[in-house]
Short mmCIF file of C-alpha atoms and ligand atoms in Angstrom, two decimals:
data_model
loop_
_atom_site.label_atom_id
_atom_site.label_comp_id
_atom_site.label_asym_id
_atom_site.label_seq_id
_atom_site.Cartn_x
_atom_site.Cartn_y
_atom_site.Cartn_z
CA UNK A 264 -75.81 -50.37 124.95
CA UNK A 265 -78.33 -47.35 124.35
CA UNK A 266 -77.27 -45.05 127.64
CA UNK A 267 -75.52 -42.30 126.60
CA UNK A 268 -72.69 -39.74 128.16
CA UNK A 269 -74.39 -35.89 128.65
CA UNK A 270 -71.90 -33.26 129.22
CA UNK A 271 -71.72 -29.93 131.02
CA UNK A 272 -69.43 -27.49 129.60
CA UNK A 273 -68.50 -23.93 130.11
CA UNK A 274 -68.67 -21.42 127.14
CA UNK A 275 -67.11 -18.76 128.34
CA UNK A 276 -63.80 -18.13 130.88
CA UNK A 277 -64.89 -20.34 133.43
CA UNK A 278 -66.94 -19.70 136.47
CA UNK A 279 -70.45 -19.63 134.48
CA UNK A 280 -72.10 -21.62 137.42
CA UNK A 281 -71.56 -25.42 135.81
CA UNK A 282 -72.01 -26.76 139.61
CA UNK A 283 -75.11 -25.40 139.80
CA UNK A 284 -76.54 -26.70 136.81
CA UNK A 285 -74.51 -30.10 137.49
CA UNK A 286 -76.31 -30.25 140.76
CA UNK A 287 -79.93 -29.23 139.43
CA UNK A 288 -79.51 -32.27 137.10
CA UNK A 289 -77.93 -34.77 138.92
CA UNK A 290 -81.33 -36.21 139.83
CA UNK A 291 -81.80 -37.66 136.22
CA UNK A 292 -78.28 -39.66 136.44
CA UNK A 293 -76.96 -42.31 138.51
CA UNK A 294 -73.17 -41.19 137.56
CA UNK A 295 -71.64 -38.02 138.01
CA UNK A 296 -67.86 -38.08 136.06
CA UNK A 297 -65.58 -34.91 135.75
CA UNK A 298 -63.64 -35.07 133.33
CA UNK A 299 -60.80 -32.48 132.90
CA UNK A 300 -59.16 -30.29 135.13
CA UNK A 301 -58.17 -30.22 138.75
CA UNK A 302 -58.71 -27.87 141.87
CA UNK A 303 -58.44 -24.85 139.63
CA UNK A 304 -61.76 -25.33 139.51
CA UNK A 305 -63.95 -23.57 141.91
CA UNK A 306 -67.87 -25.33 141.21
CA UNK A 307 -70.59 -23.46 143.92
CA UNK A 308 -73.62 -24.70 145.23
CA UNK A 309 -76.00 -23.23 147.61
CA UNK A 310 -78.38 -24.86 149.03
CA UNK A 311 -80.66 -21.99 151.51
CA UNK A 312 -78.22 -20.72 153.86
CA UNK A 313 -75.69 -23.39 153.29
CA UNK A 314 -72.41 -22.84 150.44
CA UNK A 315 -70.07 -24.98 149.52
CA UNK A 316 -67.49 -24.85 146.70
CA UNK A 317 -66.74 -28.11 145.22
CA UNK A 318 -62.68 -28.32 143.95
CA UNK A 319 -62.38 -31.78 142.97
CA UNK A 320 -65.24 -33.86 143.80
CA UNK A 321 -68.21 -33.64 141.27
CA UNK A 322 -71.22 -31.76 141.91
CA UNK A 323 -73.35 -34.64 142.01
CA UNK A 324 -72.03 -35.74 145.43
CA UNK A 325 -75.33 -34.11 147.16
CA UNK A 326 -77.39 -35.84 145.79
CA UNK A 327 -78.22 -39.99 147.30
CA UNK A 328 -77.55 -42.79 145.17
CA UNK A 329 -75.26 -41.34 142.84
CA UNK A 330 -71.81 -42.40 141.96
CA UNK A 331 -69.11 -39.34 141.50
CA UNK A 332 -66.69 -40.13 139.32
CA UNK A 333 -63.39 -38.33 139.15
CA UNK A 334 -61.90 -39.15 135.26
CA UNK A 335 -58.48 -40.48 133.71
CA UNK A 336 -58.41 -36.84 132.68
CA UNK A 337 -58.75 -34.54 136.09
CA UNK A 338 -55.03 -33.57 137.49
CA UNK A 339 -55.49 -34.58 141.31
CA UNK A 340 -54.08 -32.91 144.63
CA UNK A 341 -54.72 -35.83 146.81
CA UNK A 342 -54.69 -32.80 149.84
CA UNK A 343 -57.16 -30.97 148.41
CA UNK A 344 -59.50 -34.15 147.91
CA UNK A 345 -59.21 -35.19 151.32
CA UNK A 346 -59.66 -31.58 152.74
CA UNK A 347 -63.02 -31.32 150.63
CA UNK A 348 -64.27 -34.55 151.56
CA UNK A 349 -63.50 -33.77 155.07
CA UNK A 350 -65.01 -30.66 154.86
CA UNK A 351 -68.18 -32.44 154.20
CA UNK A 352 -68.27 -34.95 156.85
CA UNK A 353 -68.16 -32.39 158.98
CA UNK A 354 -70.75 -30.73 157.28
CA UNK A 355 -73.22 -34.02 157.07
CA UNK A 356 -72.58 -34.86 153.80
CA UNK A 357 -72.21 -38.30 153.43
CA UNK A 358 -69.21 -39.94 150.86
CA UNK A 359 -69.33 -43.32 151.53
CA UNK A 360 -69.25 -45.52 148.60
CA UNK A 361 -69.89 -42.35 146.86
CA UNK A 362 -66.39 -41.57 145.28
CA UNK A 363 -64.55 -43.43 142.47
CA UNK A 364 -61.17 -41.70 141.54
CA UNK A 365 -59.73 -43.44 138.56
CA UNK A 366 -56.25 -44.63 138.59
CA UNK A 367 -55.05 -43.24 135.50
CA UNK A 368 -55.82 -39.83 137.00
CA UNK A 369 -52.20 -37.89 137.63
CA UNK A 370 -51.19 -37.12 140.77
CA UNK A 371 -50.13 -33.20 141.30
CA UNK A 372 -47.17 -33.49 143.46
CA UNK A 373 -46.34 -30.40 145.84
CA UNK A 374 -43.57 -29.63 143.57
CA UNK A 375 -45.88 -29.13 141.06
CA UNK A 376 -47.25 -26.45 142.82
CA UNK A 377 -43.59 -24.48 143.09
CA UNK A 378 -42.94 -25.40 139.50
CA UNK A 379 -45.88 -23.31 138.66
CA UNK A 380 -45.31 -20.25 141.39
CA UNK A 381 -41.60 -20.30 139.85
CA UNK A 382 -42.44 -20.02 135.82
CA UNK A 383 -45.33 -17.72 136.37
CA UNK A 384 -43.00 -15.48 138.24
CA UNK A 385 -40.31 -15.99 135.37
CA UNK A 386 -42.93 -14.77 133.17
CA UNK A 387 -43.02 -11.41 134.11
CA UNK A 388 -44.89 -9.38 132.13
CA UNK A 389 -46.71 -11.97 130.70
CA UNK A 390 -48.43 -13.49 133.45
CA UNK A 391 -51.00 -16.09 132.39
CA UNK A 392 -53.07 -15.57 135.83
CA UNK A 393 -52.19 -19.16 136.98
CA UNK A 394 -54.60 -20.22 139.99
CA UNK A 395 -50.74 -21.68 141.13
CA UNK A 396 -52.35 -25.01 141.84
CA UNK A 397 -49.74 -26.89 139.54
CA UNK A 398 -51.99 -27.59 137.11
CA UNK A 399 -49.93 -26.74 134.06
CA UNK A 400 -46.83 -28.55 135.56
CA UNK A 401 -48.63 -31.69 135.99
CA UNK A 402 -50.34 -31.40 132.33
CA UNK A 403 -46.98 -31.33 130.97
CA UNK A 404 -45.61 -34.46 133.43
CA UNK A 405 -48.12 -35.84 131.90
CA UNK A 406 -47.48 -35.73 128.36
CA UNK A 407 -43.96 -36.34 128.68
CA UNK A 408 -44.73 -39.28 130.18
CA UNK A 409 -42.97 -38.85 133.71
CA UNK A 410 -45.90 -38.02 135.79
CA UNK A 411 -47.31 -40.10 138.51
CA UNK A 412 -50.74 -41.57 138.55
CA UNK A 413 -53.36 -42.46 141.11
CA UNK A 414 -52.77 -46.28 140.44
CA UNK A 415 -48.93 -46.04 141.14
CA UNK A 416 -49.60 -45.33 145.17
CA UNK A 417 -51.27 -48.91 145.36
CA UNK A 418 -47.49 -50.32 143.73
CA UNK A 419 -44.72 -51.17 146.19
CA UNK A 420 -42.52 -48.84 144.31
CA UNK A 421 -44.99 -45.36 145.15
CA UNK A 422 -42.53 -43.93 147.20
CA UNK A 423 -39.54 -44.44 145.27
CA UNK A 424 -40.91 -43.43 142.34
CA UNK A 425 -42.13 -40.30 144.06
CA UNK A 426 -38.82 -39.55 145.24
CA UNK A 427 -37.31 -39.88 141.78
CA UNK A 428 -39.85 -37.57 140.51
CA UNK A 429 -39.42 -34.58 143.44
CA UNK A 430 -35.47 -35.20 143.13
CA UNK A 431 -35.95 -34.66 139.24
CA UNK A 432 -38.19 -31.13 139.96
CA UNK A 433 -36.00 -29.69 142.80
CA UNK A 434 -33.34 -29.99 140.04
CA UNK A 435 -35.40 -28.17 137.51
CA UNK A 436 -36.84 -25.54 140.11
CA UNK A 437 -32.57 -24.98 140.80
CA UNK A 438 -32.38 -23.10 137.76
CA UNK A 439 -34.94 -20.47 138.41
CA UNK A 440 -34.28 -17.25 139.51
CA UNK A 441 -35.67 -16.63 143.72
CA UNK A 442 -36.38 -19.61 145.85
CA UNK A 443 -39.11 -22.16 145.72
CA UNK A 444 -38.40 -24.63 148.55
CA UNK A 445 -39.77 -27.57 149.30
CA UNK A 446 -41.74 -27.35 152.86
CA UNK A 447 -41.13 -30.48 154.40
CA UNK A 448 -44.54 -29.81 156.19
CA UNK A 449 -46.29 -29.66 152.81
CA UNK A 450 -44.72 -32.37 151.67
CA UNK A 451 -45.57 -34.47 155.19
CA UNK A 452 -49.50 -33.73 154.37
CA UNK A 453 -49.07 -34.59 150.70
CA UNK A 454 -48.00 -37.91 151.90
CA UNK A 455 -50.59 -38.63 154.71
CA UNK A 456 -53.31 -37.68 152.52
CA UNK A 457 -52.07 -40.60 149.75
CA UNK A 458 -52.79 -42.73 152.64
CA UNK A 459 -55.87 -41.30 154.04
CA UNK A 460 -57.19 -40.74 150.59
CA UNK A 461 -57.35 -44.51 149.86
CA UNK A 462 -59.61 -44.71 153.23
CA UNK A 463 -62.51 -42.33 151.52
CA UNK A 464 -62.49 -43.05 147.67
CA UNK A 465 -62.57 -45.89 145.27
CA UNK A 466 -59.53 -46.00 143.53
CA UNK A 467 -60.76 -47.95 140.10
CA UNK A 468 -60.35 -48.62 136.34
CA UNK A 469 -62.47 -45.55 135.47
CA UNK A 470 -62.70 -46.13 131.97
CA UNK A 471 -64.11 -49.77 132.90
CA UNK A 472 -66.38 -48.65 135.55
CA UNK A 473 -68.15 -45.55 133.38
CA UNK A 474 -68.83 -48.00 130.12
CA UNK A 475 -70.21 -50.71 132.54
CA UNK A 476 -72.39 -48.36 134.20
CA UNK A 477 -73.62 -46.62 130.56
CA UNK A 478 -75.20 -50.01 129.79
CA UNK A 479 -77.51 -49.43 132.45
CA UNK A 480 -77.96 -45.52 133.11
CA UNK A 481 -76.87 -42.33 131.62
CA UNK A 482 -73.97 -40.85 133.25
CA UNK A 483 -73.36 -36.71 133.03
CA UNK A 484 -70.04 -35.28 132.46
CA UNK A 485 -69.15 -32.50 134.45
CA UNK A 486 -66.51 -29.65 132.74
CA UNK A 487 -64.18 -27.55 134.75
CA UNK A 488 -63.23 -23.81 133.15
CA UNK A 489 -64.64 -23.10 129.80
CA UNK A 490 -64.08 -23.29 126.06
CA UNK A 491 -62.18 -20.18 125.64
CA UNK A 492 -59.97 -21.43 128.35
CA UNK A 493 -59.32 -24.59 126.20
CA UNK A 494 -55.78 -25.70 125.49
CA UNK A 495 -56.19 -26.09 122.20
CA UNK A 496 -59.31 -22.99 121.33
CA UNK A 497 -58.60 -20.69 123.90
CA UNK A 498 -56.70 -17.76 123.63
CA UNK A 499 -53.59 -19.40 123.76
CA UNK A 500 -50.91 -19.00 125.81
CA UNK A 501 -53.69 -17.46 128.27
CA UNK A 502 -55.15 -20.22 128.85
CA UNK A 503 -55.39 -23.88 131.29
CA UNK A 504 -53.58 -26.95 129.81
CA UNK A 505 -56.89 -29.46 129.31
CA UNK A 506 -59.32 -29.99 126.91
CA UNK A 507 -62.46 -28.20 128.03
CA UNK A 508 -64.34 -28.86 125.22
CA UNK A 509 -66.87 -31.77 125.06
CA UNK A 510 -64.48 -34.05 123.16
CA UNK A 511 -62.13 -33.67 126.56
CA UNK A 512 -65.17 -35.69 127.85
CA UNK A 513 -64.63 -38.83 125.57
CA UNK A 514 -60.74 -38.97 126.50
CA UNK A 515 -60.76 -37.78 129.69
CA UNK A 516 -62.91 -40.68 130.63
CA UNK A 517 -62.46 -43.42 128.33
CA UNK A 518 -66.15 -42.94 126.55
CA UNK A 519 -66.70 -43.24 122.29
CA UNK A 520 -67.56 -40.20 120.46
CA UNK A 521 -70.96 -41.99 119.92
CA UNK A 522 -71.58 -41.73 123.35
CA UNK A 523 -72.22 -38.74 123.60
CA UNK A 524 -75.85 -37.37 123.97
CA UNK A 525 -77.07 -33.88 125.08
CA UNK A 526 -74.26 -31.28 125.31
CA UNK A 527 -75.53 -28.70 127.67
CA UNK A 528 -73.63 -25.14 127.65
CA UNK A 529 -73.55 -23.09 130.59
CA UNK A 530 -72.94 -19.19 129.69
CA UNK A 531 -73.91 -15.84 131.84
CA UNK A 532 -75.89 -13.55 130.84
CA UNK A 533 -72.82 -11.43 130.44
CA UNK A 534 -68.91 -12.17 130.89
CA UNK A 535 -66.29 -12.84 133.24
CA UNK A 536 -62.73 -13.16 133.05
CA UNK A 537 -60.01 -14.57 135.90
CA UNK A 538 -56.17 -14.31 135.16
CA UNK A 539 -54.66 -12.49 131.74
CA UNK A 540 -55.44 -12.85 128.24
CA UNK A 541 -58.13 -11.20 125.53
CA UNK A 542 -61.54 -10.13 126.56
CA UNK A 543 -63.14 -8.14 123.83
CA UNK A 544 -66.20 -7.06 125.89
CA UNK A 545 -64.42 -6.22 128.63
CA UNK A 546 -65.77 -3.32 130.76
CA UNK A 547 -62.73 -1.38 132.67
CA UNK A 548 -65.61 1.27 134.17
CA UNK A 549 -68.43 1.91 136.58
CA UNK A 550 -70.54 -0.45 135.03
CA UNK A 551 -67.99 -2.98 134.93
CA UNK A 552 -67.60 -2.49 138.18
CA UNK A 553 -71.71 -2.60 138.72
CA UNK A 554 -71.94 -6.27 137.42
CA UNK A 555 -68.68 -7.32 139.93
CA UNK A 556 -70.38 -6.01 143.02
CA UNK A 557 -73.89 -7.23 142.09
CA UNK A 558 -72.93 -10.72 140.41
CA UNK A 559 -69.91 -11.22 143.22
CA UNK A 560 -67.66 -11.87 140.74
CA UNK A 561 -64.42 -12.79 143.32
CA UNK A 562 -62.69 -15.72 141.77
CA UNK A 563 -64.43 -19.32 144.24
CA UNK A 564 -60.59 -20.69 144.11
CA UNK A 565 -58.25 -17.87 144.50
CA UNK A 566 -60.01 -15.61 145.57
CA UNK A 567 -59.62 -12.51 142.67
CA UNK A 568 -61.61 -10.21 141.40
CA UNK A 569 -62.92 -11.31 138.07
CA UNK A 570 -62.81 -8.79 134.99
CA UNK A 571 -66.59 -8.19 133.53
CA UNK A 572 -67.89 -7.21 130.35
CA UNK A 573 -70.97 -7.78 128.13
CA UNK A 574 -71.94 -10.48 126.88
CA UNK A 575 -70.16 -11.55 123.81
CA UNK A 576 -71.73 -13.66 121.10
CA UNK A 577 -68.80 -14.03 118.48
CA UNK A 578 -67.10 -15.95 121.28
CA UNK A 579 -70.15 -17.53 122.32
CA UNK A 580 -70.84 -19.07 118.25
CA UNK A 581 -67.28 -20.02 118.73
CA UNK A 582 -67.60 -22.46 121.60
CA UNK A 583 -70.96 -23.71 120.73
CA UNK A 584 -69.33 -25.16 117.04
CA UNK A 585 -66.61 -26.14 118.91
CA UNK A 586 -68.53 -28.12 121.86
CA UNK A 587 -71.67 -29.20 119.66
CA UNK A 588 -73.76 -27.38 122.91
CA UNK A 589 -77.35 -28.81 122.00
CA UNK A 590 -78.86 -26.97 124.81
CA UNK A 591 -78.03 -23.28 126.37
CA UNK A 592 -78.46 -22.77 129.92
CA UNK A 593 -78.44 -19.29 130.66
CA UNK A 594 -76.79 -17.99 134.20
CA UNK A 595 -76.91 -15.15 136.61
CA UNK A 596 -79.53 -13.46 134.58
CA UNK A 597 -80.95 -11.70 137.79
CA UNK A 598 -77.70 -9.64 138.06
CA UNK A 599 -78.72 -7.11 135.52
CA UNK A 600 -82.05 -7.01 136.98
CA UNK A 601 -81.85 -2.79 137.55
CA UNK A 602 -79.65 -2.53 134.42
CA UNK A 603 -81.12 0.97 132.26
CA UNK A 604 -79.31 -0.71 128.93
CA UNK A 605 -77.81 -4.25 128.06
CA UNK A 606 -75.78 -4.46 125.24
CA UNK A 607 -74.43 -7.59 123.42
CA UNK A 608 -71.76 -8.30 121.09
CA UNK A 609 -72.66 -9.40 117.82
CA UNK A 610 -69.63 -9.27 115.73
CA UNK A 611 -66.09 -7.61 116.14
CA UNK A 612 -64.27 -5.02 114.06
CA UNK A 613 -60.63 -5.69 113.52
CA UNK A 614 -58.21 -3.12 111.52
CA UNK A 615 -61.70 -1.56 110.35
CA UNK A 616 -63.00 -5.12 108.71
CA UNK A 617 -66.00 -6.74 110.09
CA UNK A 618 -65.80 -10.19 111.02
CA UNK A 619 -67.74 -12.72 113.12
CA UNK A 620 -64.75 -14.99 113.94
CA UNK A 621 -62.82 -15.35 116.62
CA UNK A 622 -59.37 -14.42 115.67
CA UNK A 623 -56.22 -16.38 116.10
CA UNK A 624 -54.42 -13.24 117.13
CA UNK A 625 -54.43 -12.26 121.18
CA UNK A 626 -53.34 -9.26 120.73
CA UNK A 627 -55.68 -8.03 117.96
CA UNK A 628 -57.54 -4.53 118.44
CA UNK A 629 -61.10 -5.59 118.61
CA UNK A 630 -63.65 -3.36 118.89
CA UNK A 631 -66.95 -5.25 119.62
CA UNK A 632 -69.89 -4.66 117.59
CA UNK A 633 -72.92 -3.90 119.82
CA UNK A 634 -76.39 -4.03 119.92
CA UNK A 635 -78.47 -2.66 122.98
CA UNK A 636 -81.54 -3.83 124.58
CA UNK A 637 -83.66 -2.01 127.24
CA UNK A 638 -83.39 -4.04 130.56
CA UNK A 639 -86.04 -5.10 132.21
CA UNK A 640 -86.17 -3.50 135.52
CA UNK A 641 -87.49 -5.77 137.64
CA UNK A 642 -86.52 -8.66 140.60
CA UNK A 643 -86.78 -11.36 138.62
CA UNK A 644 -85.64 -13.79 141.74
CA UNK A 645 -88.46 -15.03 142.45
CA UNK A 646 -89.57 -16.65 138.98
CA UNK A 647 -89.69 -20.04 138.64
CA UNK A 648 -91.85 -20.54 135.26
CA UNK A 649 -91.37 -18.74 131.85
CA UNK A 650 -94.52 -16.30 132.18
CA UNK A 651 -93.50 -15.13 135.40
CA UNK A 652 -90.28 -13.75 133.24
CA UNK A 653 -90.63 -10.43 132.42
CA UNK A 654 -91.04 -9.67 127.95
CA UNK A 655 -87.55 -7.75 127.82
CA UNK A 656 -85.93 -10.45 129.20
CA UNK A 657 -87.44 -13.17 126.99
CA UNK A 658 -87.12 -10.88 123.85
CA UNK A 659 -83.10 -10.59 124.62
CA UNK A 660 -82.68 -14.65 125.58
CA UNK A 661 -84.77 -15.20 121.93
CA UNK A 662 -82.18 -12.67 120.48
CA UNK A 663 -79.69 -15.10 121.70
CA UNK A 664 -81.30 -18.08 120.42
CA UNK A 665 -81.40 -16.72 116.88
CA UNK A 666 -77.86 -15.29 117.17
CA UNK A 667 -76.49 -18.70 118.22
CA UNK A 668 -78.95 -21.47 116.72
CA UNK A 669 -79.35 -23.57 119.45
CA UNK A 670 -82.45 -23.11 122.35
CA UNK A 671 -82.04 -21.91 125.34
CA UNK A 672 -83.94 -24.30 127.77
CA UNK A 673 -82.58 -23.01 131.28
CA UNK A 674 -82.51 -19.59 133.22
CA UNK A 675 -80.99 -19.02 136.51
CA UNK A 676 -82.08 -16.20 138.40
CA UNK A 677 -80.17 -16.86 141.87
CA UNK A 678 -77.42 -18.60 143.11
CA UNK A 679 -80.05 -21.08 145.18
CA UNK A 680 -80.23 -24.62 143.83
CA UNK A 681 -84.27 -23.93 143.74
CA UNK A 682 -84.04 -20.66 141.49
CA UNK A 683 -84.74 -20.46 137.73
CA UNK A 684 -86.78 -21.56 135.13
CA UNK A 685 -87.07 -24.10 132.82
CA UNK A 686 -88.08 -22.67 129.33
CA UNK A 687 -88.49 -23.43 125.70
P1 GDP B 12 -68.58 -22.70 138.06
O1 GDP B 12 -67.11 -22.72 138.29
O2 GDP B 12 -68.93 -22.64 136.61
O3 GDP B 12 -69.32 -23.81 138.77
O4 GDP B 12 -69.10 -21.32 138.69
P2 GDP B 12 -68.62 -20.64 140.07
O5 GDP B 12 -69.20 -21.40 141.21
O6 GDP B 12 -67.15 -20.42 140.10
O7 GDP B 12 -69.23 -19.19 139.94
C1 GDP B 12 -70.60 -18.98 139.81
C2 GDP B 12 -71.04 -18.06 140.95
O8 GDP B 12 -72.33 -17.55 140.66
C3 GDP B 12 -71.20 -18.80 142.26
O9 GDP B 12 -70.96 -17.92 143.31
C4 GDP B 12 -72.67 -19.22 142.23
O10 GDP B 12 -73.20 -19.44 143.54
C5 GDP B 12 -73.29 -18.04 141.58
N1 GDP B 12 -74.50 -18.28 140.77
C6 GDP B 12 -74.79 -19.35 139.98
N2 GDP B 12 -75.95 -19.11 139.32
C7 GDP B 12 -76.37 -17.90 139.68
C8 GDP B 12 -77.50 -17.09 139.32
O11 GDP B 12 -78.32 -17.43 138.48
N3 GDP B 12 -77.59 -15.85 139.90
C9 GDP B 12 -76.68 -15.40 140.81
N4 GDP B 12 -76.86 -14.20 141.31
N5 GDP B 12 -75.63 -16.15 141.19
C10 GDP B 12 -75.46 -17.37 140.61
P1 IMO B 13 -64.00 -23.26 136.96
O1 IMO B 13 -64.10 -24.76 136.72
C1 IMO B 13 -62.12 -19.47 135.88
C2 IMO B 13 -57.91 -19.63 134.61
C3 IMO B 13 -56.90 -18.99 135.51
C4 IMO B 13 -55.84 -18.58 134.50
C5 IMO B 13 -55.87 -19.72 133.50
C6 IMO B 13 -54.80 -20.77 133.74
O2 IMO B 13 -64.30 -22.86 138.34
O3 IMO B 13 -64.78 -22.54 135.92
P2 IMO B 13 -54.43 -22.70 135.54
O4 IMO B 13 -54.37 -22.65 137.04
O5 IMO B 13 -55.49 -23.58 135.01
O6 IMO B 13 -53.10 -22.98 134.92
O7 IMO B 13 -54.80 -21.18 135.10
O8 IMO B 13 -57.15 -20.31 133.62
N1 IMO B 13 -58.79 -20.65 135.27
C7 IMO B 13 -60.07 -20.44 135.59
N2 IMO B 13 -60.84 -19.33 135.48
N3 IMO B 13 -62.66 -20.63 136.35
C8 IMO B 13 -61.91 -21.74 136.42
O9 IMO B 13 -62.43 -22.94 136.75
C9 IMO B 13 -60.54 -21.66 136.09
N4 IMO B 13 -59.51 -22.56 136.08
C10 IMO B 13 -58.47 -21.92 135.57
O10 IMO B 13 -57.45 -17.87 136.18
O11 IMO B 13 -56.26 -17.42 133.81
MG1 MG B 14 -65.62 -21.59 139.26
#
C-alpha cells in the first residue's frame, strides 16, 4: 500500500491548459480519475494537426493501457459522454475497456439544464456566467439528497424514479418567470444515451476500483476549473458548485488524505477569466485585448470570449496554500513572446491599505500592486530544454518561484502535446 494519488489542479479561473499537462503525464500512470466537475469543463489537446476537447472523459484516454476513471464526484450528462466517446471512434481513438464511470457519480438530467437557463435568467443583473450545462442544479440535487446516480439506471426502478424526479423539476421550473420547456426530443436522446452509455463504459464501484488499483500503480487525478472557481474559496457566489481544490480529489473519489502525493498546479503565465465575478488584474484595453487574440482565449465549452489580465500572484499564494501545489507548471508562456513589458501582481491595495490576502469581499476596490519585467522578445516555440529559454524569461519564472515558494518544474510554450520544457 505505497502507490499514491497525484493530482492536477487549476490555480486560477479555469482553462489554464490541465488537459495538456494531464495528457503529457499520463505516460507515468496506469489510472487516469477526474474527480470533480462535469462538461463545464472544456480540457484541449492537440496532437500536430489534430484537436480535440475532452468534456467528460479524462485526458488520459490517448494514451494505451490506461484506465480513465470518471469519480463519485464528476456531475454526468450521459449525452455528452456518449457524443465524446463517439466523437472519438470516429476519430480512431479507441475506448474499449478504457472507461470506468463510477456509480455514485450523479446523473444531470435535461431538466437540470432548464433549471439552470431559468435561475441564471432570474438573476438578472447578477449573472454568475453559468456554462448552462446544469451543473449547479445537479450539485444541489445532490446534496439534498434527491438526485439520481449512475448506479440507479442498472435498478428496475430507473425510469420511475426518473420520472418522479423530472415531474418534481417541471413543478419547480412552473414558478419561474418565461418558459423553459421540456423538449421531448432532448429528453428522447437523454434516454437512449442511458442505454447506449452502458454499451461503451464500465459502470463500477469507483471508490473500490481506484484503492485496488493504488496498491499496484499510482493513479493521477485530473481537476476541472480552478481554485478560485472553488465552491468553498472562490469568489463566491461567482463561482461552480464543486470542490476544485485537491482535497475535492480525496472525496470525489473515495481516496485518504494520505494518499495523496505530488500536487501539480497548472497556472498561465498571465490570467483568464470566463463568466462574472472579481478579477483584480483584469485588463479592459488594447493589451487585454493583445493576450485574447494571441493566446485564443474563446471559452473550449461555450464558446466566450475570456476576460485577460496579468498575472496575479496574491491569488496565485492563495490557491497554492489552499491546494498544497508541490509543483508549478507554467502555461501559455509563448503568448507574450513580443510583449515590450510584463507586469505581475504582487500584492493588492484595498481602501489605501496594503495587503497580500485575498479578500472575502467581491466587490472590494482592488488596485493591484505591480511589478514590471522587460519581455523577452523572442519565439520561444521551439524550445524544448531550459537553455534554449531565453534569460528574461527564466529571471521572471524564478521571480515566481520566490514569490510563491514552490518550483516551477514545467513550461509550455505551445498548445502541441510535444512543446515545452521541463526545468528546475
Ligand atoms: P483546461 O480547461 O485547463 O484544460 O484548458 P483549456 O483547454 O480550456 O484552455 C487552454 C487552451 O490553451 C487550449 O486551447 C490549449 O490548446 C491551449 N494551450 C495549452 N498550453 C498552451 C501553451 O503553452 N501555449 C499556447 N499558445 N496554447 C496553449
Ligand atoms: P475547465 O475545466 C473556465 C465558470 C463559468 C462560470 C462559473 C460557473 O475547462 O477549466 P458552472 O457552469 O460551473 O455553474 O459555471 O464557472 N466555469 C469555467 N471557467 N473553465 C472551466 O472549466 C469552467 N467551468 C465553469 O464560466 O463563470
Ligand atoms: Mg477549459
Amino acid at each position: 500500500m505505497n502507490k499514491q494519488l497525484d493530482v492536477i489542479v487549476g490555480l486560477q479561473w479555469g482553462d489554464e491548459g490541465k488537459g495538456k499537462v494531464v495528457d503529457k503525464l499520463t505516460p507515468q500512470y496506469k489510472t487516469v480519475a477526474r474527480f470533480q466537475g462535469g462538461p463545464n469543463a472544456g480540457h484541449t489537446l492537440v496532437f500536430g494537426e489534430r484537436k480535440f476537447v475532452l468534456h467528460s472523459i479524462p485526458s488520459g484516454i490517448f494514451n494505451e493501457g490506461v484506465v480513465n476513471l470518471i469519480g463519485n464526484g464528476v456531475v454526468l450528462d450521459p449525452v455528452v459522454l456518449t457524443q465524446e466517446i463517439e466523437h472519438l471512434h470516429t476519430q480512431g481513438v479507441a475506448t474499449q475497456g478504457k472507461i470506468w464511470l463510477s456509480k455514485k457519480a450523479h446523473l444531470i438530467l435535461p431538466t437540470h439544464r432548464l433549471i439552470d437557463a431559468a435561475q441564471e435568467s432570474a438573476k438578472a443583473g447578477a449573472k454568475i456566467g453559468s456554462t448552462l450545462r446544469g451543473i449547479g442544479p445537479t450539485y444541489t440535487d445532490k446534496t439534498n439528497r434527491v438526485g439520481l446516480r449512475v448506479g440507479d439506471v442498472l435498478q428496475p426502478n430507473f425510469k420511475q424514479k426518473y420520472a418522479a424526479a423530472k415531474e418534481q423539476h417541471l413543478q419547480y421550473l412552473s414558478s419561474f418567470k418565461g418558459t423553459f420547456e421540456l423538449d421531448a426530443q432532448a429528453e428522447q436522446k437523454w434516454l437512449q444515451s442511458i442505454d447506449t452509455l452502458q454499451k461503451y463504459v464500465s459502470i463500477v464501484d469507483g471508490e473500490y476500483a481506484l484503492n485496488e488499483r493504488l496498491q499496484t500503480s499510482n493513479v493521477l487525478a485530473e481537476g476541472a476549473q480552478g481554485a478560485m472557481l472553488d465552491v468553498d474559496f472562490g469568489s463566491y457566489p461567482f463561482v461552480t458548485s464543486s470542490s476544485t481544490i485537491s482535497a475535492g480529489a480525496c472525496t470525489g473519489l473515495g481516496v485518504a488524505p494520505q494518499r495523496i502525493g505530488e500536487v501539480f498546479g497548472v497556472f498561465k503565465a498571465y490570467c483568464t477569466r470566463v463568466g462574472s465575478g472579481p478579477f483584480p488584474t483584469e485588463l479592459n484595453d488594447a493589451v487585454g485585448e493583445q493576450l485574447r487574440q494571441q493566446g485564443g482565449e474563446f471559452g473550449s465549452t461555450t464558446g466566450r470570449s475570456r476576460r485577460c489580465g496579468w498575472l496575479d500572484l496574491v491569488a496565485l499564494r492563495y490557491a497554492v496554500m489552499l491546494t498544497g501545489t508541490t509543483q508549478l507548471c507554467v502555461m501559455k508562456a509563448d503568448v507574450m513572446d513580443n510583449f515590450d513589458t510584463i507586469k505581475v501582481a504582487v500584492g493588492y491595495k484595498i481602501n489605501g491599505i496594503e495587503t497580500d490576502q485575498y479578500p472575502y469581499e467581491t466587490d472590494a476596490q482592488i488596485e493591484p500592486i505591480y511589478r514590471e519585467f522587460e519581455g523577452w522578445k523572442q519565439d520561444i516555440s521551439a524550445c524544448r530544454s531550459q537553455q534554449d529559454l531565453p534569460k528574461k524569461l527564466l529571471d521572471y519564472l524564478k521571480f515566481i518561484e520566490l514569490q510563491i515558494g514552490v518550483p516551477i518544474t514545467f513550461v509550455s510554450t505551445g498548445a502541441d502535446r510535444d512543446s515545452g520544457c521541463s526545468i528546475g
